[in-house]
Coordinates of C-alpha atoms and ligand atoms in Angstrom, one line a residue:
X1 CA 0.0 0.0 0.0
X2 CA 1.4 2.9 -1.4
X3 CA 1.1 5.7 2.0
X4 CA 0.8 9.7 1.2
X5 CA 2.7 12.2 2.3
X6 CA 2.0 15.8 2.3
X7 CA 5.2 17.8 2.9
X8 CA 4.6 21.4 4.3
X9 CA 7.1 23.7 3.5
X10 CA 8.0 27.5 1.4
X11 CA 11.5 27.0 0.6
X12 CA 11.4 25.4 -3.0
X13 CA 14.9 24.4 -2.5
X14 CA 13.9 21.8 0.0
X15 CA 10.8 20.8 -1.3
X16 CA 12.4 19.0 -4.4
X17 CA 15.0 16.7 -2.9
X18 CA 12.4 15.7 -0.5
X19 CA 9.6 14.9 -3.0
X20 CA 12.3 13.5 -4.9
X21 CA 13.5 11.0 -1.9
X22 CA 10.1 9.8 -0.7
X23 CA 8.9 9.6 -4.4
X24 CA 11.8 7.0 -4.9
X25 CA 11.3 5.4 -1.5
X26 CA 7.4 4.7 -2.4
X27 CA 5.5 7.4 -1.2
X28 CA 2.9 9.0 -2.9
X29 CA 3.8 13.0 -2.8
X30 CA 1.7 15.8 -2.1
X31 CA 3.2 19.8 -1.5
X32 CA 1.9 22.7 0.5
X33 CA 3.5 25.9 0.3
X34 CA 1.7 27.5 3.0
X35 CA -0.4 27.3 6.1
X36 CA -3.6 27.9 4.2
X37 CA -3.3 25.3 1.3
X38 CA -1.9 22.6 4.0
X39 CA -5.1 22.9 5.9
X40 CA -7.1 22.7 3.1
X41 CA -5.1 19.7 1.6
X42 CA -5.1 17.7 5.0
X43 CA -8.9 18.0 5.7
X44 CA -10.1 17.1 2.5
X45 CA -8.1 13.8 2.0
X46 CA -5.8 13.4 5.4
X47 CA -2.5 12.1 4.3
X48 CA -0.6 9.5 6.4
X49 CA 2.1 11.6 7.4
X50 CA 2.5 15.6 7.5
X51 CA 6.0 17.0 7.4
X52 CA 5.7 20.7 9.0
X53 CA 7.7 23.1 8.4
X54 CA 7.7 25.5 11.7
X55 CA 8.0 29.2 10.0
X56 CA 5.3 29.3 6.9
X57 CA 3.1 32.0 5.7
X58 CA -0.3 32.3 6.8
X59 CA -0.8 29.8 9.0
X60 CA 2.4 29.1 10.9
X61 CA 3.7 25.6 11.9
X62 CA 2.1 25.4 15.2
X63 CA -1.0 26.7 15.0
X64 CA -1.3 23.8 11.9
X65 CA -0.1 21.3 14.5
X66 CA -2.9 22.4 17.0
X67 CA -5.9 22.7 14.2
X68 CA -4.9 18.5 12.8
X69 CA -4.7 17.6 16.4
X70 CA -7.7 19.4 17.5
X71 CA -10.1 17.9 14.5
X72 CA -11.1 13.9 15.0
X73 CA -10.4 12.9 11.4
X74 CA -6.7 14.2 11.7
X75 CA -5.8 14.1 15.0
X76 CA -3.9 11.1 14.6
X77 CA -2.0 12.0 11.6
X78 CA 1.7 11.5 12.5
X79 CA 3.7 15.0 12.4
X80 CA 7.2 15.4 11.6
X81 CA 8.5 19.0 11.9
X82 CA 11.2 20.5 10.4
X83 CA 12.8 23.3 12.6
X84 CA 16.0 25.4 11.9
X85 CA 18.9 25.6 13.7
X86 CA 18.9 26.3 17.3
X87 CA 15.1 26.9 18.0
X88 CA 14.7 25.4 21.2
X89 CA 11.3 26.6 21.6
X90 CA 10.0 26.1 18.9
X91 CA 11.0 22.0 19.2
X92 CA 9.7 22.0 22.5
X93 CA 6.0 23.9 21.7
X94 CA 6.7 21.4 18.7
X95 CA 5.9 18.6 20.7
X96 CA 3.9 20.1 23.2
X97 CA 1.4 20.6 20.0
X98 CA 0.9 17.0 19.3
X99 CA 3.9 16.8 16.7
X100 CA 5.4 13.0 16.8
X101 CA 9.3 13.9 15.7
X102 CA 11.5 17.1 14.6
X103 CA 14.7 16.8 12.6
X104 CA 16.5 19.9 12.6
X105 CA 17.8 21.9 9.2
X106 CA 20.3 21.2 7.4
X107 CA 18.9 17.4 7.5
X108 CA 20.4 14.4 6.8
X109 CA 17.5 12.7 4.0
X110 CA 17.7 9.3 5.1
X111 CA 17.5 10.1 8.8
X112 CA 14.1 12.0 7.9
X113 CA 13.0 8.6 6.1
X114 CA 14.0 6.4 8.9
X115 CA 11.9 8.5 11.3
X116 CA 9.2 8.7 8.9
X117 CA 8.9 5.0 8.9
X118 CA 9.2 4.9 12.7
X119 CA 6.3 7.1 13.1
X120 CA 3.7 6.1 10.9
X121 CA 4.4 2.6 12.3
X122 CA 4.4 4.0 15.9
X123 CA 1.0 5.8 14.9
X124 CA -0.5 2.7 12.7
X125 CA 1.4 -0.3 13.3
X126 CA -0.8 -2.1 10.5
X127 CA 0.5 0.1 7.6
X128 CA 3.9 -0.8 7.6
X129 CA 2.2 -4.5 6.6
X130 CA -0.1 -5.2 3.5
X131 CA -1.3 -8.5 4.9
X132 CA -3.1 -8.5 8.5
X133 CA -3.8 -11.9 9.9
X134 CA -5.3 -12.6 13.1
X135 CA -5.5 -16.2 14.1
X136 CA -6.7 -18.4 10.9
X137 CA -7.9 -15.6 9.1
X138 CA -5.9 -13.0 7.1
X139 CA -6.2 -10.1 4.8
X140 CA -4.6 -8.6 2.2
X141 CA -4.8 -4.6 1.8
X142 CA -3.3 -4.6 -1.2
X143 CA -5.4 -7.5 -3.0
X144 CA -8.2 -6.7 -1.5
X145 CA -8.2 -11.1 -0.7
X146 CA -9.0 -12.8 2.4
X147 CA -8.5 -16.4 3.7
X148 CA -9.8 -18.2 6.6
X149 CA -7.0 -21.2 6.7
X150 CA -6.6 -21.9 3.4
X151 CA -9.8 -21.4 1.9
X152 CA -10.7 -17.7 0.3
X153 CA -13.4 -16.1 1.3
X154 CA -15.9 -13.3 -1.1
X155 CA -16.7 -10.5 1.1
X156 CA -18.4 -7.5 -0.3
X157 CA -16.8 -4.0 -0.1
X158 CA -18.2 -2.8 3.1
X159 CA -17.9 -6.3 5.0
X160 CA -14.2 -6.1 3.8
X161 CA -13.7 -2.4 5.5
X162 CA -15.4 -3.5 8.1
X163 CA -12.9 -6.5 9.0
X164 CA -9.7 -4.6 7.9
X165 CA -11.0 -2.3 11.2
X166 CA -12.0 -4.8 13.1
X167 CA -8.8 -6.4 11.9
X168 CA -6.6 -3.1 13.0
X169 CA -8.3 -2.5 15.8
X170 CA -8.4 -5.8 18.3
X171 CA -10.1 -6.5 21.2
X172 CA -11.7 -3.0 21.3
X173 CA -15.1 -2.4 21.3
X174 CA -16.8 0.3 19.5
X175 CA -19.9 1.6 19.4
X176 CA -22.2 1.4 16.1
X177 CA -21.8 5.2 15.6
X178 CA -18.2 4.6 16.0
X179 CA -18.0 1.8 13.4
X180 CA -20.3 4.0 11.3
X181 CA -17.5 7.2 11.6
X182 CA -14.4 5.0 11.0
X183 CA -15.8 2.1 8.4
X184 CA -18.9 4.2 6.6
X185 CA -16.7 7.3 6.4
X186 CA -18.9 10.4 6.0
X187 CA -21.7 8.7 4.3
X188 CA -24.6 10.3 6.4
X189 CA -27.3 8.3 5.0
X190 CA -26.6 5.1 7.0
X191 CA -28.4 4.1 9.9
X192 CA -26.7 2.6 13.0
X193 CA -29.1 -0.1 12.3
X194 CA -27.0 -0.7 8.8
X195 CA -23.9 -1.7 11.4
X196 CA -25.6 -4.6 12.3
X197 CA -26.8 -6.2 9.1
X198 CA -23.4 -5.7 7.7
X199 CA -21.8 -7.3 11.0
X200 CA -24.7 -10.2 10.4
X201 CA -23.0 -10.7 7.0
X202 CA -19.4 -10.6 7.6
X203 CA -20.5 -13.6 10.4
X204 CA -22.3 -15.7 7.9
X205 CA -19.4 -15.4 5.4
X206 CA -16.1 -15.3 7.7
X207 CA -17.9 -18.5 9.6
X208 CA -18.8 -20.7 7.5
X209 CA -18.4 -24.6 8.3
X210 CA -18.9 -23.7 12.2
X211 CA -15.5 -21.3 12.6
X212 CA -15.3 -19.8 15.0
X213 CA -16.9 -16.7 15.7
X214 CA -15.0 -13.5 16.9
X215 CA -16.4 -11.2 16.2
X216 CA -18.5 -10.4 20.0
X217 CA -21.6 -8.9 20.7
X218 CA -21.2 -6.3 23.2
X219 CA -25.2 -5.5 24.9
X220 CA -26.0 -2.0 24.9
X221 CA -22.7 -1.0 23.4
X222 CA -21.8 -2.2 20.2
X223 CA -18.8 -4.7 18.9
X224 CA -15.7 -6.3 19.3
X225 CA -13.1 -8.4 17.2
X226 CA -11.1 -10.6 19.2
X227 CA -10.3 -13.9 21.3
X228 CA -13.3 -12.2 23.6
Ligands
CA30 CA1 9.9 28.2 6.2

């Protein structure tokens, strides 16, 4: 799975080599050259990592930083920022913002890849993988195939969301409105009464022959994937 980054930053100079470098290391590139555009970019189609430059025009490094943090479909968007020379501060309000890593200017490229990969598998663990298995059952992101032992099993589009989260998410339990915000996306239509018929489905498929079931029941709160 081919992960986007959107790199925030008004000096041109910079902006190549480091389009160029992720590019070739099999990210898919996006630029911002200020504060305004950034925010516009990152709340229409959130990236899966933000590299934020502190000083920008318009909106400035950190206020960025607080506004992904602050809004639920960004918040957990890992951060990188890029910081000149010697500003202390500006690391430290860095990170008190909600920013995951700094590296400082002049950079060294592949330590700004490294920590890339470190925090977007701190943040998402499951994106640094394009298969996710849990127990007998496993599925591929990048195929779009899943298996229950050896035997492949059909699952519609939404059933197949539905088990990647379940799949990413473990032993949690969520709430149909939850599974509605994170699986349905902004599709306002749907009832929390859809949750369930498309949970009823993903059962009768994922368990056929008598496998069993994981996927648990949770009265008066919603659902769980797991050992339960
Ligand atoms: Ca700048």
């Amino acid at each position: 799975m081919r992960l986007r980054v959107l790199i925030v930053e008004d000096e041109e100079a910079l902006i190549e080599p480091l389009k160029y470098n992720f590019t070739k290391e099999g990210y898919i590139v996006d630029t911002a050259l200020d504060g305004e555009i950034a925010l516009d970019k990152i709340f229409n189609k959130p990236p899966e990592l933000i590299l934020l430059d502190w000083m920008l025009p318009k909106i400035s490094g950190i206020d960025l930083c607080k506004r992904i943090r602050n809004n639920k479909e960004t918040k957990n968007i890992p951060i990188i920022m890029l910081t000149a020379r010697g500003e202390e501060n500006d690391r430290i309000q860095g990170l008190e913002m909600g920013a995951d890593d700094y590296v400082t200017k002049p950079f060294s490229i592949n330590e700004l890849l490294a920590r890339a990969k470190a925090v977007i598998k701190r943040a998402r663990p499951i994106f640094a993988e394009e298969k996710i298995t849990f127990c007998d059952i496993s599925l591929n992101i990048a195929t779009h195939k899943v298996f229950r032992g050896d035997k492949e099993i059909k699952l519609g589009p939404t059933e197949f969301n539905l088990l990647r989260f379940f799949l990413e998410n473990i032993e949690r339990v969520f709430s149909r409105e939850q599974l509605l915000n994170h699986v349905w996306k902004n599709d306002a239509l749907v009832e929390p009464r859809t949750v369930d018929v498309h949970v009823r489905r993903l059962r009768k498929v994922l368990n056929t022959n008598n496998k069993k079931d994981y996927i648990r029941t949770v009265r008066s709160a919603g659902y769980s994937f797991g050992h339960n």
